[in-house]
Structure formats: structure tokens, C-alpha cells
């Protein structure tokens, strides 16, 4: 892969670059407005985000493969970490007060510096993170397909000028659901290790990839060994969404936490609620805002979609 | 003031409390949707938030009076702090790429534990933070008056059921702009130190308070000694918004930084851009989402408006 130069900070842009950045900004604005409206209109509650928490995403299987530092500090005498994802918060919230919820959640993942040049990794990003009680993967697929098809159609109608200015109006295909579904095992058999990039380069419409061995909270069918989870891959781009049906059965949750070597003390609420039968079956996902806008705008580095670029290895004053 | 018991976490709520929390959640959702729509429709660009930054709000005059810990960590070999407000980011962004901008910005301020019982302080909160190039305080007043009057009117129309369920439908007054404007000096002369609480208890419509000695970036008229800045006070509640016209003149910025003992090395971009004449005159403010919803819902503690309460001194698992 050709290494990609990191985007500049706002103060360093030329007049021409300011114009381009402003057009990308208009597409970010439109995307946020359109997606949040879709979720609100579908009856989702809009939750406020959390920055520091005792419990956050373990980022299994091997966070150390990609994460350089985990930020942990003490507040009021207790250790908290910066949010890597609100997955635990979503499971508890969707099981209690908010059966359909979404959050615009800024996540911090201090990715290793070498990831600064992939064009796809940033050390802070915003997820549209959502969760639905008693939903299946198919429910999530339909919701996301509707949301993205609606978004692209609306963008091509209302944002023609901004898209044209950055050369993306004609290049951006109209989307049509349902998207194709591939099993990761079949792709591995066909393409080997590079299956994600290979699929992304071949498809002309988005595609779901299912059955991805992942964190303990994703649903695993112990009888078949298949995972009921999914990524969404955009053509000529790659992953913009990850999600799954979730585990809620106490015995399975405990067994998987032990198999994965997860520190149970960090997830005592999930364990306790599962034990009491109060953890509900849910399904959900997180849409990476910078990635979906990165796909839409065709930028070389998704940090271009951030007003204050968060490129791994590079800390600007802002 | 009567101390206020902290709100419970989601897993601890009774069935009745879950219903109340869900109704408050509906009002949060509606408020976020309505306010973001208003700003988008007024031509503002919606910026993505930042969590960790070298530069953040100094929280002058005396952060140590209220802040227990400032969180500073190293990433990629550089010290960064959790965001206390995006004021510096707003000034640079509004001067360059985004002349009208807003951000739903989660801010971290580890308030002293005793503030946990005021009902008005939380250690993480979300601001609708906005900034406008070449605007005056009057422009900001009109925009905010329109946004809030529209919001309350729409809530009373569309959210009657949720407001009634929590007993706030009749108690919540319709708002009518323009709001009265008071000079802080006149209020101090009339009420003494308790002016903010006294004014809040007497007014029946929101009121602007101007001329508040504050951080270096708020505009100060050196010839009169008056500050061109403002708070918005809601009746029977208190402050929900702070803002100002901003300094942009190099000599004034430097002089005030020195007067205030601000570490200039943390604000080198502001200094450099002011020196080069690239820092533009702007005005803006931040609307505290939990506070405005706290006012609307009449909760005893604004942390009730958070799905995951952030009460100073109390760290829940989520």
C-alpha cells in the first residue's frame, strides 16, 4: 500500500485547501444531520456520550497488536479509562431504559504510529453507535441499508455542489439494498488473508461480512462455531461499520470472558445483570463517521474529514 | 441550599424510575434533534469533537477553586489534556475554514466532590459549542433567543406526553425574546455576591447578564473596563450558557495572557495567528445540554439528564 501523507492542521492550509476542507465539512454536516434524523425518526433515543469510564471496550482479540497506549487515570480515587467504545454502556442501557438508542460517541484509541499512513486509522474518531433490544442481525442490516441508501440519495440531491467541487459527484454510486452477505470463512478460503481488501476492490455495492471471531460480547453459536456478527465493507474503501447480535446468557458470557482472558472485574455489571436475567438480547453496531464520510468524499486519509486531524503518531496543538 | 441526592445508575432504577428516566431521555433526544436542526438550518457547519488536546480552556480565573484534578497524559511523546472546552479550537476554526460552526462537545472538568450536591455540576457534560466570524454579542443573543423560543414551543407541541408524565408541561413557560439584559455590575450593586441566584429567583423569562470578568479570550474594552461577554440565566434555575465576543488583537491577547498568568506555550497558535492578522473577530457561546434539559425537565440534579450520571465524587462502573 502506498503510504499516505497526513492532512495538515487548519492553520497550515492554503486558500485552495481551505475551500476543499470547507466542502468536506459541508458533507460531514449533512451526513450527521441526515443520519441522526433517520435514527430519531425510527424511534431511537439519542444518548449523551461518555469520555472517562471504569468499563470500556476490551478491544479483544489483541489490542496490543494495534494500540500503543491505553489511557488510564484516577478520578475521585478510582481508575477510569478513555472510551474505546461504549459497547458495555449500550448493552446495559438497551436492557433497561432505552430499548432503541444511539450515541455520537467520540472514541479514543491510541493506534500505533505506523498506522498513521494507512489512511484508515485515526487515534480519535466519532462513532454513531446504536443498539436495539430484541433485534436480530437482519433487523440491523435493514436499518443500516435504509439509512445509507437514504443518505447517499439525499447527498446526491442536496449536496451536488460540494460533491462536484471535490470531484466526487459522478464517482459516488447510488446505493441499493439489500446488500450482499458473505461469510468470512468462504472469503478466507477464496482469497486468503487479504480477503477484506480483495472483496472491497471487487464489489460495486456495499457488502456485509458475517462470522468474524471477535470480542466476548458478540454472539457465538457454540453448536456451529459461527459468530452472529458483521462488518460492512464499502466498495473500493473497506470497513465502515462493525456490529453484532450480543451475548446475554450468563453461562455463555462467563465462559467466553474466561476463554478470552478478559478481566471480569471490569465487567461486573454485565455479569451481574446476566446472572439476574436482566441483560436482554440486543443487536447493534457502530458506524465510523470519519470512515463513512471518507468513503463519500474519497479522501486519501480519513483524518481529512476531521476539523482537527487525529493521525496516529502526530499530535498537533489543537 | 439543600443538598441533593445523586441520581442512580441505570442498573439500580426501579420500574417507576425507569419510566421517568425514559421520559427525560425523550426530551434529551428531542432537544438535541431540534437544536442541531436549528443550527444546521442557520448555515452552521457541524464539527466533530476532540477529546485529547495539547491546548484546551485554561478555565481562568481560578480553576483550582473548583477543579480537583486536571487530567494530563502523554500520547506519542507529547502531553495532552482532556477537553475542558473547545474554545481555542473554535477560534482557529472560525477564523479559517468554518465561519459559522457548532460542535456537540463532551467536556471533562473534574469538579471538587462537594459540588456533587449542588444539582448543577457534573464532571462530564456536553456543550453545544458554537462560534461565528464577524458577529457581535447582539447577533448571538438573537440566534440563541430564536433557538430556545423555537425549542420550547416545539417541545410543548410535540412532547406533551413526556413533559406531562414528569409533571413539567404546565410548569414550563413559553419563552419570548428579546430577553432582558442586565449588567453584572448593577446586579452586584443591588444584590451583592448572591446576585446570580437572586436574579434567577426573580425573573419569569430568561435574562442575559453581561460584563463578567473572565478568561483572556473574552473581549474586554480597555477604555471602559467593560467585558463584552454574557451568561444566559433561566428563571428558577440559573446559568445554561456562557459566551462572548472574542479578543483577536495581538497586543491585547498578549497583554491579557500576561495579566492572567496563562502559560503562553499552550496557546501558541492563537498568538501566532493574531500576530499575522489571521485571527478573526468572532463571537460565540456554549449551551450546556444537561443544564438546558435540566431546566426544561425540572430535575433536582442535572445528572438525571445523563444516561450515565457524572456526579462529582461518584464514579459508577459505567
Coordinates of C-alpha atoms in Angstrom, one line a residue:
Chain A
X1 CA 0.0 0.0 0.0
X2 CA 1.3 3.5 -0.8
X3 CA 1.9 5.5 2.4
X4 CA -0.4 8.5 2.6
X5 CA 0.7 11.9 3.8
X6 CA -1.1 13.1 6.9
X7 CA -3.6 16.0 6.5
X8 CA -2.5 19.4 7.7
X9 CA -4.0 21.3 10.6
X10 CA -6.4 24.2 9.9
X11 CA -3.8 27.0 10.4
X12 CA -1.5 25.5 7.8
X13 CA -4.0 25.2 4.9
X14 CA -3.6 27.2 1.7
X15 CA -6.6 29.1 0.3
X16 CA -7.4 26.3 -2.1
X17 CA -7.1 23.7 0.7
X18 CA -9.4 25.7 2.9
X19 CA -12.0 25.6 0.1
X20 CA -11.7 21.8 -0.2
X21 CA -11.8 21.4 3.6
X22 CA -14.9 23.5 3.8
X23 CA -16.6 21.3 1.1
X24 CA -15.7 18.2 3.0
X25 CA -17.1 19.9 6.2
X26 CA -20.4 20.5 4.4
X27 CA -20.6 16.8 3.7
X28 CA -19.8 16.0 7.3
X29 CA -22.5 18.4 8.5
X30 CA -25.1 16.9 6.0
X31 CA -24.2 13.4 7.0
X32 CA -24.5 14.0 10.7
X33 CA -27.9 15.8 10.2
X34 CA -29.2 13.1 7.9
X35 CA -28.2 10.1 9.9
X36 CA -29.3 11.5 13.3
X37 CA -32.6 12.4 11.8
X38 CA -33.0 8.9 10.4
X39 CA -32.4 7.3 13.8
X40 CA -34.7 9.8 15.6
X41 CA -37.4 9.2 13.1
X42 CA -37.0 5.4 13.6
X43 CA -37.8 5.9 17.3
X44 CA -34.3 5.8 18.7
X45 CA -33.3 7.8 21.8
X46 CA -30.2 10.0 21.4
X47 CA -27.9 9.4 24.3
X48 CA -25.2 11.8 25.5
X49 CA -21.6 10.4 25.2
X50 CA -19.2 9.3 28.0
X51 CA -15.5 10.1 27.9
X52 CA -14.0 8.5 31.0
X53 CA -15.3 5.2 32.4
X54 CA -14.2 2.3 34.6
X55 CA -15.7 0.0 32.0
X56 CA -14.9 0.2 28.3
X57 CA -14.3 -2.0 25.3
X58 CA -11.6 -4.6 25.9
X59 CA -10.7 -4.4 22.1
X60 CA -10.0 -8.1 22.1
X61 CA -8.5 -10.2 20.5
X62 CA -5.2 -8.5 20.8
X63 CA -5.3 -4.8 21.4
X64 CA -1.6 -4.7 21.9
X65 CA -1.2 -5.6 18.2
X66 CA -2.6 -2.2 17.2
X67 CA -2.8 0.0 20.3
X68 CA 0.3 1.9 21.6
X69 CA -1.0 3.2 24.9
X70 CA -4.1 2.6 27.0
X71 CA -5.0 5.8 28.8
X72 CA -5.9 5.1 32.5
X73 CA -6.1 7.8 35.1
X74 CA -7.5 8.2 38.6
X75 CA -10.5 10.4 39.3
X76 CA -12.1 10.6 42.8
X77 CA -9.8 7.7 43.8
X78 CA -11.0 5.3 41.1
X79 CA -9.2 4.2 37.9
X80 CA -11.0 5.2 34.7
X81 CA -10.1 4.9 31.0
X82 CA -10.8 7.0 28.0
X83 CA -13.6 5.5 26.0
X84 CA -12.6 2.9 23.4
X85 CA -16.2 2.1 22.6
X86 CA -19.5 2.4 24.5
X87 CA -20.3 -1.3 24.0
X88 CA -20.9 -2.1 27.7
X89 CA -22.8 1.1 28.2
X90 CA -25.0 0.2 25.2
X91 CA -25.8 -3.3 26.5
X92 CA -26.9 -2.0 29.9
X93 CA -28.8 1.0 28.5
X94 CA -30.6 -1.0 25.9
X95 CA -31.6 -3.6 28.5
X96 CA -33.1 -1.1 30.9
X97 CA -34.2 2.4 29.9
X98 CA -33.5 2.8 26.2
X99 CA -34.6 -0.2 24.1
X100 CA -33.6 1.7 20.9
X101 CA -30.7 4.0 21.3
X102 CA -27.8 5.8 19.5
X103 CA -24.9 7.9 20.6
X104 CA -22.5 10.1 18.7
X105 CA -19.6 8.8 20.7
X106 CA -16.0 10.1 20.4
X107 CA -13.7 7.1 20.9
X108 CA -10.0 7.2 21.8
X109 CA -7.7 4.5 20.5
X110 CA -4.0 5.4 20.6
X111 CA -3.1 3.4 17.5
X112 CA 0.5 2.5 16.8
X113 CA 2.2 5.3 14.9
X114 CA 2.8 3.2 11.8
X115 CA -1.0 3.1 11.3
X116 CA -0.8 6.9 10.6
X117 CA -0.1 6.1 7.0
X118 CA -2.9 3.6 6.2
X119 CA -5.3 6.5 5.6
X120 CA -8.0 4.5 7.5
X121 CA -6.8 4.9 11.1
X122 CA -7.1 7.9 13.5
X123 CA -6.5 8.0 17.2
X124 CA -9.8 9.7 18.0
X125 CA -12.9 9.0 15.9
X126 CA -16.7 9.5 16.3
X127 CA -19.0 6.5 16.1
X128 CA -22.7 6.6 15.5
X129 CA -23.1 3.8 18.0
X130 CA -26.5 2.2 18.2
X131 CA -28.2 -0.8 19.9
X132 CA -31.7 -2.4 19.7
X133 CA -33.4 -4.6 22.2
X134 CA -34.7 -7.9 20.9
X135 CA -33.3 -7.3 17.4
X136 CA -31.7 -9.7 15.0
X137 CA -28.8 -9.1 12.7
X138 CA -31.3 -9.0 9.8
X139 CA -33.1 -6.0 11.6
X140 CA -29.7 -4.2 11.8
X141 CA -28.9 -4.9 8.1
X142 CA -32.3 -3.5 7.0
X143 CA -32.0 -0.4 9.2
X144 CA -28.4 0.4 8.0
X145 CA -29.2 -0.3 4.4
X146 CA -32.2 2.1 4.6
X147 CA -30.1 4.7 6.4
X148 CA -27.2 4.6 4.0
X149 CA -29.3 4.4 0.8
X150 CA -31.3 7.4 2.0
X151 CA -28.2 9.3 2.9
X152 CA -26.4 8.8 -0.4
X153 CA -29.5 9.6 -2.4
X154 CA -30.1 12.8 -0.3
X155 CA -26.4 13.8 -0.6
X156 CA -26.6 13.5 -4.4
X157 CA -29.7 15.6 -4.5
X158 CA -28.8 18.3 -1.9
X159 CA -25.0 18.4 -1.9
X160 CA -24.3 18.3 -5.6
X161 CA -22.2 21.5 -5.5
X162 CA -19.9 20.3 -2.6
X163 CA -19.5 16.8 -4.0
X164 CA -18.7 18.2 -7.5
X165 CA -16.2 20.7 -6.1
X166 CA -14.2 17.8 -4.6
X167 CA -14.7 15.6 -7.7
X168 CA -16.9 13.0 -6.2
X169 CA -20.4 13.7 -7.6
X170 CA -20.1 11.3 -10.6
X171 CA -17.8 8.8 -8.8
X172 CA -20.2 8.2 -5.9
X173 CA -22.6 5.4 -6.8
X174 CA -26.2 5.4 -5.7
X175 CA -26.7 2.5 -3.2
X176 CA -29.4 -0.1 -3.4
X177 CA -30.3 -2.6 -0.7
X178 CA -30.3 -5.4 0.3
X179 CA -26.5 -5.6 0.3
X180 CA -24.9 -9.0 -0.4
X181 CA -23.8 -11.1 2.6
X182 CA -20.6 -13.0 2.6
X183 CA -19.3 -15.5 5.3
X184 CA -15.8 -14.7 6.4
X185 CA -14.8 -18.4 6.2
X186 CA -15.8 -18.5 2.5
X187 CA -13.8 -15.4 1.8
X188 CA -10.7 -16.7 3.6
X189 CA -11.0 -19.9 1.6
X190 CA -11.2 -17.9 -1.7
X191 CA -8.8 -15.0 -1.1
X192 CA -6.7 -16.0 1.9
X193 CA -5.6 -13.4 4.5
X194 CA -6.1 -10.4 2.2
X195 CA -9.8 -11.1 1.8
X196 CA -11.0 -7.7 3.2
X197 CA -9.0 -5.7 0.7
X198 CA -9.8 -8.1 -2.1
X199 CA -13.6 -8.0 -1.5
X200 CA -13.5 -4.2 -1.2
X201 CA -11.8 -3.9 -4.6
X202 CA -14.2 -6.2 -6.4
X203 CA -17.6 -5.1 -5.1
X204 CA -19.6 -2.2 -6.7
X205 CA -22.2 -2.1 -3.9
X206 CA -21.6 -2.4 -0.1
X207 CA -21.3 -5.9 1.3
X208 CA -21.9 -7.5 4.7
X209 CA -19.3 -9.9 6.1
X210 CA -20.5 -12.2 8.8
X211 CA -19.0 -14.7 11.2
X212 CA -16.0 -12.8 12.5
X213 CA -14.3 -14.3 15.6
X214 CA -14.2 -11.3 18.0
X215 CA -14.9 -9.9 21.5
X216 CA -16.8 -11.9 24.1
X217 CA -19.9 -9.8 23.8
X218 CA -20.5 -10.7 20.1
X219 CA -22.9 -13.7 19.7
X220 CA -21.2 -17.1 19.1
X221 CA -23.3 -20.2 18.3
X222 CA -21.5 -22.8 20.3
X223 CA -23.1 -25.7 18.3
X224 CA -21.9 -24.5 14.9
X225 CA -18.9 -22.3 15.9
X226 CA -20.4 -19.5 13.8
X227 CA -20.4 -15.9 15.0
X228 CA -23.6 -13.9 14.5
X229 CA -21.8 -10.6 13.8
X230 CA -20.9 -8.4 10.9
X231 CA -18.8 -5.7 9.2
X232 CA -20.0 -3.5 6.4
X233 CA -17.5 -3.1 3.6
X234 CA -17.8 -0.2 1.1
X235 CA -16.6 -0.7 -2.5
X236 CA -13.0 0.5 -3.1
X237 CA -12.8 1.6 0.5
X238 CA -13.2 -1.1 3.2
X239 CA -14.9 -1.3 6.6
X240 CA -17.2 1.5 7.8
X241 CA -19.3 -0.4 10.4
X242 CA -18.9 -3.3 12.9
X243 CA -21.6 -4.9 14.9
X244 CA -23.3 -8.0 16.1
X245 CA -26.1 -9.7 17.9
X246 CA -24.9 -9.8 21.5
X247 CA -24.4 -12.4 24.2
X248 CA -26.8 -12.2 27.1
X249 CA -26.8 -15.7 28.6
X250 CA -24.9 -15.8 31.9
X251 CA -23.1 -19.1 31.4
X252 CA -22.0 -18.2 27.9
X253 CA -20.8 -14.7 29.0
X254 CA -18.7 -16.2 31.8
X255 CA -17.3 -18.9 29.7
X256 CA -16.3 -16.5 26.9
X257 CA -14.8 -14.0 29.3
X258 CA -12.6 -16.8 30.7
X259 CA -11.7 -18.2 27.3
X260 CA -10.7 -14.7 26.2
X261 CA -8.8 -13.8 29.4
X262 CA -10.9 -10.7 29.9
X263 CA -10.6 -9.1 33.4
X264 CA -14.0 -9.9 34.8
X265 CA -13.8 -7.2 37.5
X266 CA -14.1 -4.6 34.7
X267 CA -17.4 -6.0 33.5
X268 CA -19.2 -6.8 36.8
X269 CA -22.4 -5.1 35.7
X270 CA -22.8 -7.2 32.6
X271 CA -22.1 -10.4 34.7
X272 CA -24.5 -9.4 37.4
X273 CA -27.3 -8.4 35.1
X274 CA -26.8 -11.5 33.0
X275 CA -27.0 -13.6 36.2
X276 CA -30.2 -12.0 37.2
X277 CA -31.7 -12.4 33.7
X278 CA -31.8 -8.6 33.3
X279 CA -29.4 -8.5 30.4
X280 CA -31.6 -8.5 27.3
X281 CA -30.9 -9.9 23.9
X282 CA -29.8 -7.0 21.7
X283 CA -28.1 -6.3 18.4
X284 CA -26.4 -3.2 17.2
X285 CA -23.4 -1.6 15.5
X286 CA -21.2 1.4 15.3
X287 CA -20.8 3.5 12.1
X288 CA -17.5 5.2 11.9
X289 CA -18.4 8.8 10.9
X290 CA -15.0 9.7 9.5
X291 CA -14.9 6.4 7.6
X292 CA -18.4 6.8 6.0
X293 CA -17.6 10.4 5.1
X294 CA -14.2 9.2 4.0
X295 CA -15.9 6.8 1.6
X296 CA -18.3 9.5 0.4
X297 CA -15.7 12.2 -0.2
X298 CA -13.0 9.9 -1.5
X299 CA -10.3 11.5 0.6
X300 CA -6.9 9.8 0.8
X301 CA -6.8 10.0 4.6
X302 CA -10.0 9.8 6.7
X303 CA -8.4 12.4 9.1
X304 CA -9.2 14.9 6.3
X305 CA -12.8 14.6 7.4
X306 CA -11.9 15.8 10.9
X307 CA -11.6 19.5 11.6
X308 CA -8.7 18.7 13.9
X309 CA -6.9 15.7 12.3
X310 CA -6.0 12.8 14.7
X311 CA -3.3 10.9 12.7
X312 CA -1.6 8.2 14.8
X313 CA 1.9 9.5 15.7
X314 CA 1.1 13.1 15.1
X315 CA -0.1 15.5 17.8
X316 CA -1.0 19.0 16.7
X317 CA -1.5 21.8 19.1
X318 CA -5.3 21.5 18.5
Chain B
X1 CA -29.0 25.2 49.7
X2 CA -30.5 21.8 50.4
X3 CA -28.1 19.1 49.4
X4 CA -29.4 17.0 46.5
X5 CA -29.1 13.2 46.4
X6 CA -27.2 12.0 43.4
X7 CA -29.1 10.1 40.6
X8 CA -28.8 6.3 40.5
X9 CA -27.1 4.4 37.7
X10 CA -29.3 2.7 35.1
X11 CA -29.0 -0.8 36.6
X12 CA -30.3 0.4 40.0
X13 CA -33.5 2.1 38.8
X14 CA -36.9 0.8 39.9
X15 CA -39.6 0.3 37.2
X16 CA -41.1 3.7 38.1
X17 CA -37.7 5.4 37.9
X18 CA -37.1 3.7 34.6
X19 CA -40.2 5.2 33.2
X20 CA -39.2 8.7 34.4
X21 CA -35.7 8.3 33.1
X22 CA -37.1 7.2 29.7
X23 CA -39.3 10.4 29.6
X24 CA -36.4 12.6 30.4
X25 CA -34.5 10.7 27.7
X26 CA -37.2 11.5 25.1
X27 CA -36.8 15.2 26.0
X28 CA -33.0 15.0 25.6
X29 CA -33.4 13.3 22.2
X30 CA -35.9 16.0 21.1
X31 CA -33.7 18.8 22.3
X32 CA -30.6 17.5 20.5
X33 CA -32.6 17.0 17.3
X34 CA -34.3 20.4 17.5
X35 CA -31.2 22.4 18.4
X36 CA -28.9 20.7 15.8
X37 CA -31.5 21.2 13.1
X38 CA -31.8 24.9 14.0
X39 CA -28.0 25.4 13.8
X40 CA -27.8 23.5 10.5
X41 CA -30.7 25.4 9.0
X42 CA -29.0 28.7 10.0
X43 CA -26.0 27.7 7.9
X44 CA -23.7 26.4 10.6
X45 CA -21.2 23.6 10.0
X46 CA -21.4 20.7 12.4
X47 CA -17.8 19.9 13.6
X48 CA -16.7 16.6 15.2
X49 CA -15.5 16.9 18.8
X50 CA -12.0 16.5 20.2
X51 CA -11.2 14.6 23.5
X52 CA -7.5 14.9 24.0
X53 CA -5.6 18.1 23.1
X54 CA -2.4 20.0 23.9
X55 CA -4.5 23.2 24.0
X56 CA -7.7 23.5 26.0
X57 CA -9.6 26.0 28.0
X58 CA -7.4 27.5 30.9
X59 CA -10.7 27.9 33.0
X60 CA -9.3 31.1 34.4
X61 CA -9.7 33.0 36.8
X62 CA -9.1 30.2 39.3
X63 CA -9.6 26.7 38.2
X64 CA -8.2 25.4 41.4
X65 CA -11.1 26.9 43.3
X66 CA -13.5 24.3 41.6
X67 CA -11.4 21.7 39.8
X68 CA -10.0 18.8 41.8
X69 CA -7.7 17.2 39.1
X70 CA -6.6 18.2 35.7
X71 CA -6.0 15.2 33.5
X72 CA -2.8 15.3 31.6
X73 CA -1.3 12.3 29.8
X74 CA 1.3 11.6 27.2
X75 CA 0.5 10.3 23.7
X76 CA 3.1 9.9 21.1
X77 CA 5.6 11.6 23.4
X78 CA 3.5 14.8 23.8
X79 CA 1.4 15.9 26.8
X80 CA -2.3 16.3 26.1
X81 CA -5.2 17.1 28.4
X82 CA -8.9 16.0 28.3
X83 CA -11.0 18.8 26.8
X84 CA -12.3 21.3 29.3
X85 CA -13.8 23.3 26.4
X86 CA -13.1 23.7 22.7
X87 CA -12.7 27.5 22.9
X88 CA -9.2 27.6 21.3
X89 CA -10.3 25.1 18.6
X90 CA -13.4 27.3 17.9
X91 CA -11.3 30.5 17.5
X92 CA -8.9 28.9 15.0
X93 CA -11.7 27.0 13.1
X94 CA -14.0 30.0 12.8
X95 CA -11.0 32.1 11.6
X96 CA -10.1 29.7 8.8
X97 CA -12.4 27.1 7.3
X98 CA -15.7 27.3 9.3
X99 CA -17.0 30.9 9.7
X100 CA -20.2 29.5 11.4
X101 CA -19.7 26.3 13.3
X102 CA -21.1 24.3 16.2
X103 CA -19.9 21.1 18.0
X104 CA -21.6 18.7 20.4
X105 CA -18.6 18.7 22.6
X106 CA -18.2 16.4 25.6
X107 CA -16.1 18.4 28.2
X108 CA -14.3 16.9 31.2
X109 CA -14.0 19.0 34.4
X110 CA -13.2 17.0 37.5
X111 CA -15.1 19.3 39.8
X112 CA -14.4 19.1 43.6
X113 CA -16.5 16.4 45.2
X114 CA -18.5 18.9 47.3
X115 CA -20.0 20.2 44.1
X116 CA -21.8 16.9 43.7
X117 CA -24.6 18.1 45.8
X118 CA -25.3 21.4 44.1
X119 CA -27.5 19.7 41.5
X120 CA -25.9 21.9 38.8
X121 CA -22.4 20.4 38.4
X122 CA -21.3 17.3 36.7
X123 CA -17.7 16.1 35.9
X124 CA -18.5 15.4 32.3
X125 CA -21.0 17.4 30.3
X126 CA -21.9 18.1 26.7
X127 CA -21.9 21.6 25.3
X128 CA -23.5 22.7 22.1
X129 CA -20.5 25.0 21.5
X130 CA -20.8 27.5 18.6
X131 CA -18.8 30.4 17.1
X132 CA -19.5 32.9 14.4
X133 CA -17.0 35.0 12.4
X134 CA -17.6 38.8 12.4
X135 CA -20.5 38.5 14.8
X136 CA -21.5 40.7 17.7
X137 CA -23.0 39.8 21.0
X138 CA -26.3 41.0 19.7
X139 CA -26.1 38.5 16.8
X140 CA -25.5 35.8 19.4
X141 CA -28.4 37.0 21.5
X142 CA -30.8 36.9 18.6
X143 CA -29.7 33.5 17.5
X144 CA -30.0 31.9 20.9
X145 CA -33.3 33.6 21.6
X146 CA -34.7 32.2 18.4
X147 CA -33.3 28.8 19.0
X148 CA -34.6 28.5 22.6
X149 CA -38.1 30.0 21.9
X150 CA -38.4 27.6 19.0
X151 CA -37.3 24.7 21.1
X152 CA -39.7 25.3 24.0
X153 CA -42.6 25.9 21.6
X154 CA -41.9 22.7 19.7
X155 CA -41.4 20.7 22.9
X156 CA -44.8 21.9 24.2
X157 CA -46.4 20.9 21.0
X158 CA -44.6 17.6 20.2
X159 CA -43.6 16.3 23.7
X160 CA -46.7 17.0 25.7
X161 CA -47.0 13.4 26.9
X162 CA -43.4 13.1 28.1
X163 CA -43.5 16.6 29.8
X164 CA -46.8 15.8 31.4
X165 CA -45.6 12.4 32.7
X166 CA -42.8 14.2 34.6
X167 CA -45.1 17.0 35.7
X168 CA -43.5 19.8 33.7
X169 CA -45.9 20.5 30.9
X170 CA -47.9 23.2 32.8
X171 CA -44.9 24.5 34.8
X172 CA -42.7 25.2 31.7
X173 CA -43.3 28.7 30.4
X174 CA -43.4 29.6 26.7
X175 CA -40.4 31.8 26.1
X176 CA -40.5 35.2 24.3
X177 CA -37.5 37.1 23.0
X178 CA -35.8 39.5 23.2
X179 CA -34.6 38.6 26.7
X180 CA -33.8 41.3 29.2
X181 CA -30.1 42.3 29.5
X182 CA -28.5 43.1 32.9
X183 CA -25.0 44.4 33.6
X184 CA -23.3 42.3 36.3
X185 CA -22.0 45.5 38.0
X186 CA -25.6 46.7 38.5
X187 CA -26.7 43.4 39.9
X188 CA -23.7 43.2 42.3
X189 CA -24.6 46.7 43.5
X190 CA -28.2 45.7 44.0
X191 CA -27.9 42.1 45.4
X192 CA -24.3 41.7 46.4
X193 CA -22.5 38.4 45.9
X194 CA -25.6 36.3 45.6
X195 CA -26.8 38.2 42.5
X196 CA -26.9 35.1 40.2
X197 CA -29.3 33.1 42.5
X198 CA -31.3 36.3 43.3
X199 CA -31.8 37.2 39.7
X200 CA -32.7 33.6 38.8
X201 CA -35.3 33.5 41.5
X202 CA -37.0 36.8 40.4
X203 CA -37.2 36.5 36.7
X204 CA -40.0 34.8 34.8
X205 CA -38.3 34.9 31.4
X206 CA -34.6 34.1 30.6
X207 CA -32.1 37.0 31.1
X208 CA -28.7 37.9 29.7
X209 CA -26.0 39.0 32.1
X210 CA -23.2 40.9 30.5
X211 CA -19.8 42.3 31.6
X212 CA -18.3 39.4 33.5
X213 CA -14.6 39.5 34.2
X214 CA -13.3 36.2 32.8
X215 CA -10.7 34.3 30.7
X216 CA -8.3 36.2 28.4
X217 CA -10.2 35.3 25.2
X218 CA -13.4 37.2 26.2
X219 CA -13.4 40.7 24.8
X220 CA -12.6 43.5 27.3
X221 CA -12.9 47.1 26.4
X222 CA -9.8 48.6 27.9
X223 CA -11.1 52.1 27.7
X224 CA -14.3 51.4 29.8
X225 CA -13.1 48.3 31.6
X226 CA -16.3 46.6 30.5
X227 CA -16.3 43.0 29.2
X228 CA -18.3 42.2 26.0
X229 CA -19.4 38.8 27.2
X230 CA -22.5 37.1 28.6
X231 CA -24.3 34.4 30.5
X232 CA -27.8 33.3 30.0
X233 CA -29.8 32.7 33.2
X234 CA -33.0 30.7 33.2
X235 CA -35.8 31.5 35.7
X236 CA -35.7 29.5 38.9
X237 CA -32.7 27.7 37.5
X238 CA -29.6 29.7 36.8
X239 CA -26.9 29.7 34.1
X240 CA -27.3 27.5 31.0
X241 CA -25.0 29.3 28.5
X242 CA -21.7 31.3 28.6
X243 CA -20.2 33.2 25.8
X244 CA -18.6 36.3 24.5
X245 CA -17.3 38.4 21.7
X246 CA -13.6 37.3 21.5
X247 CA -10.2 39.0 21.5
X248 CA -8.3 38.9 18.2
X249 CA -5.9 41.8 18.5
X250 CA -2.3 40.6 19.1
X251 CA -1.3 43.3 21.6
X252 CA -4.4 42.8 23.7
X253 CA -4.2 39.0 23.6
X254 CA -0.6 39.1 24.8
X255 CA -1.3 41.7 27.4
X256 CA -4.2 39.7 28.9
X257 CA -2.4 36.4 28.8
X258 CA 0.4 38.0 30.8
X259 CA -2.0 39.7 33.2
X260 CA -3.8 36.4 33.8
X261 CA -0.7 34.3 34.1
X262 CA -1.7 32.0 31.3
X263 CA 1.0 29.7 30.0
X264 CA 1.6 31.2 26.6
X265 CA 3.2 28.0 25.2
X266 CA -0.2 26.3 25.4
X267 CA -1.7 28.9 23.1
X268 CA 1.0 29.5 20.5
X269 CA -1.4 29.1 17.6
X270 CA -3.7 31.9 18.9
X271 CA -0.7 34.1 19.4
X272 CA 0.8 33.3 16.0
X273 CA -2.4 33.8 14.1
X274 CA -3.2 37.0 16.0
X275 CA 0.3 38.3 15.2
X276 CA -0.2 37.6 11.5
X277 CA -3.6 39.2 11.5
X278 CA -5.2 35.8 10.7
X279 CA -7.2 35.5 14.0
X280 CA -10.6 36.9 13.0
X281 CA -13.1 38.8 15.3
X282 CA -15.7 36.2 16.3
X283 CA -18.4 35.7 18.9
X284 CA -20.0 32.6 20.3
X285 CA -21.1 30.6 23.3
X286 CA -21.7 27.1 24.7
X287 CA -25.1 25.8 25.7
X288 CA -24.9 23.2 28.4
X289 CA -27.1 20.4 27.2
X290 CA -27.6 18.8 30.6
X291 CA -28.4 22.3 32.0
X292 CA -30.9 23.3 29.4
X293 CA -32.6 19.9 29.6
X294 CA -32.4 20.2 33.4
X295 CA -34.2 23.5 33.2
X296 CA -36.8 22.0 30.8
X297 CA -37.4 18.9 32.9
X298 CA -37.2 20.5 36.3
X299 CA -34.9 17.7 37.6
X300 CA -33.3 18.1 41.0
X301 CA -29.9 17.1 39.7
X302 CA -28.8 17.8 36.1
X303 CA -27.0 14.4 36.1
X304 CA -30.6 12.9 35.8
X305 CA -30.4 14.1 32.2
X306 CA -27.4 11.9 31.6
X307 CA -27.8 8.3 30.7
X308 CA -24.6 7.6 32.8
X309 CA -24.6 10.2 35.6
X310 CA -21.4 12.1 36.2
X311 CA -21.8 13.4 39.7
X312 CA -18.6 14.9 41.2
X313 CA -17.1 12.5 43.7
X314 CA -19.1 9.5 42.5
X315 CA -17.6 7.1 39.9
X316 CA -20.0 4.4 38.7
X317 CA -18.8 1.4 36.7
X318 CA -20.3 2.9 33.6

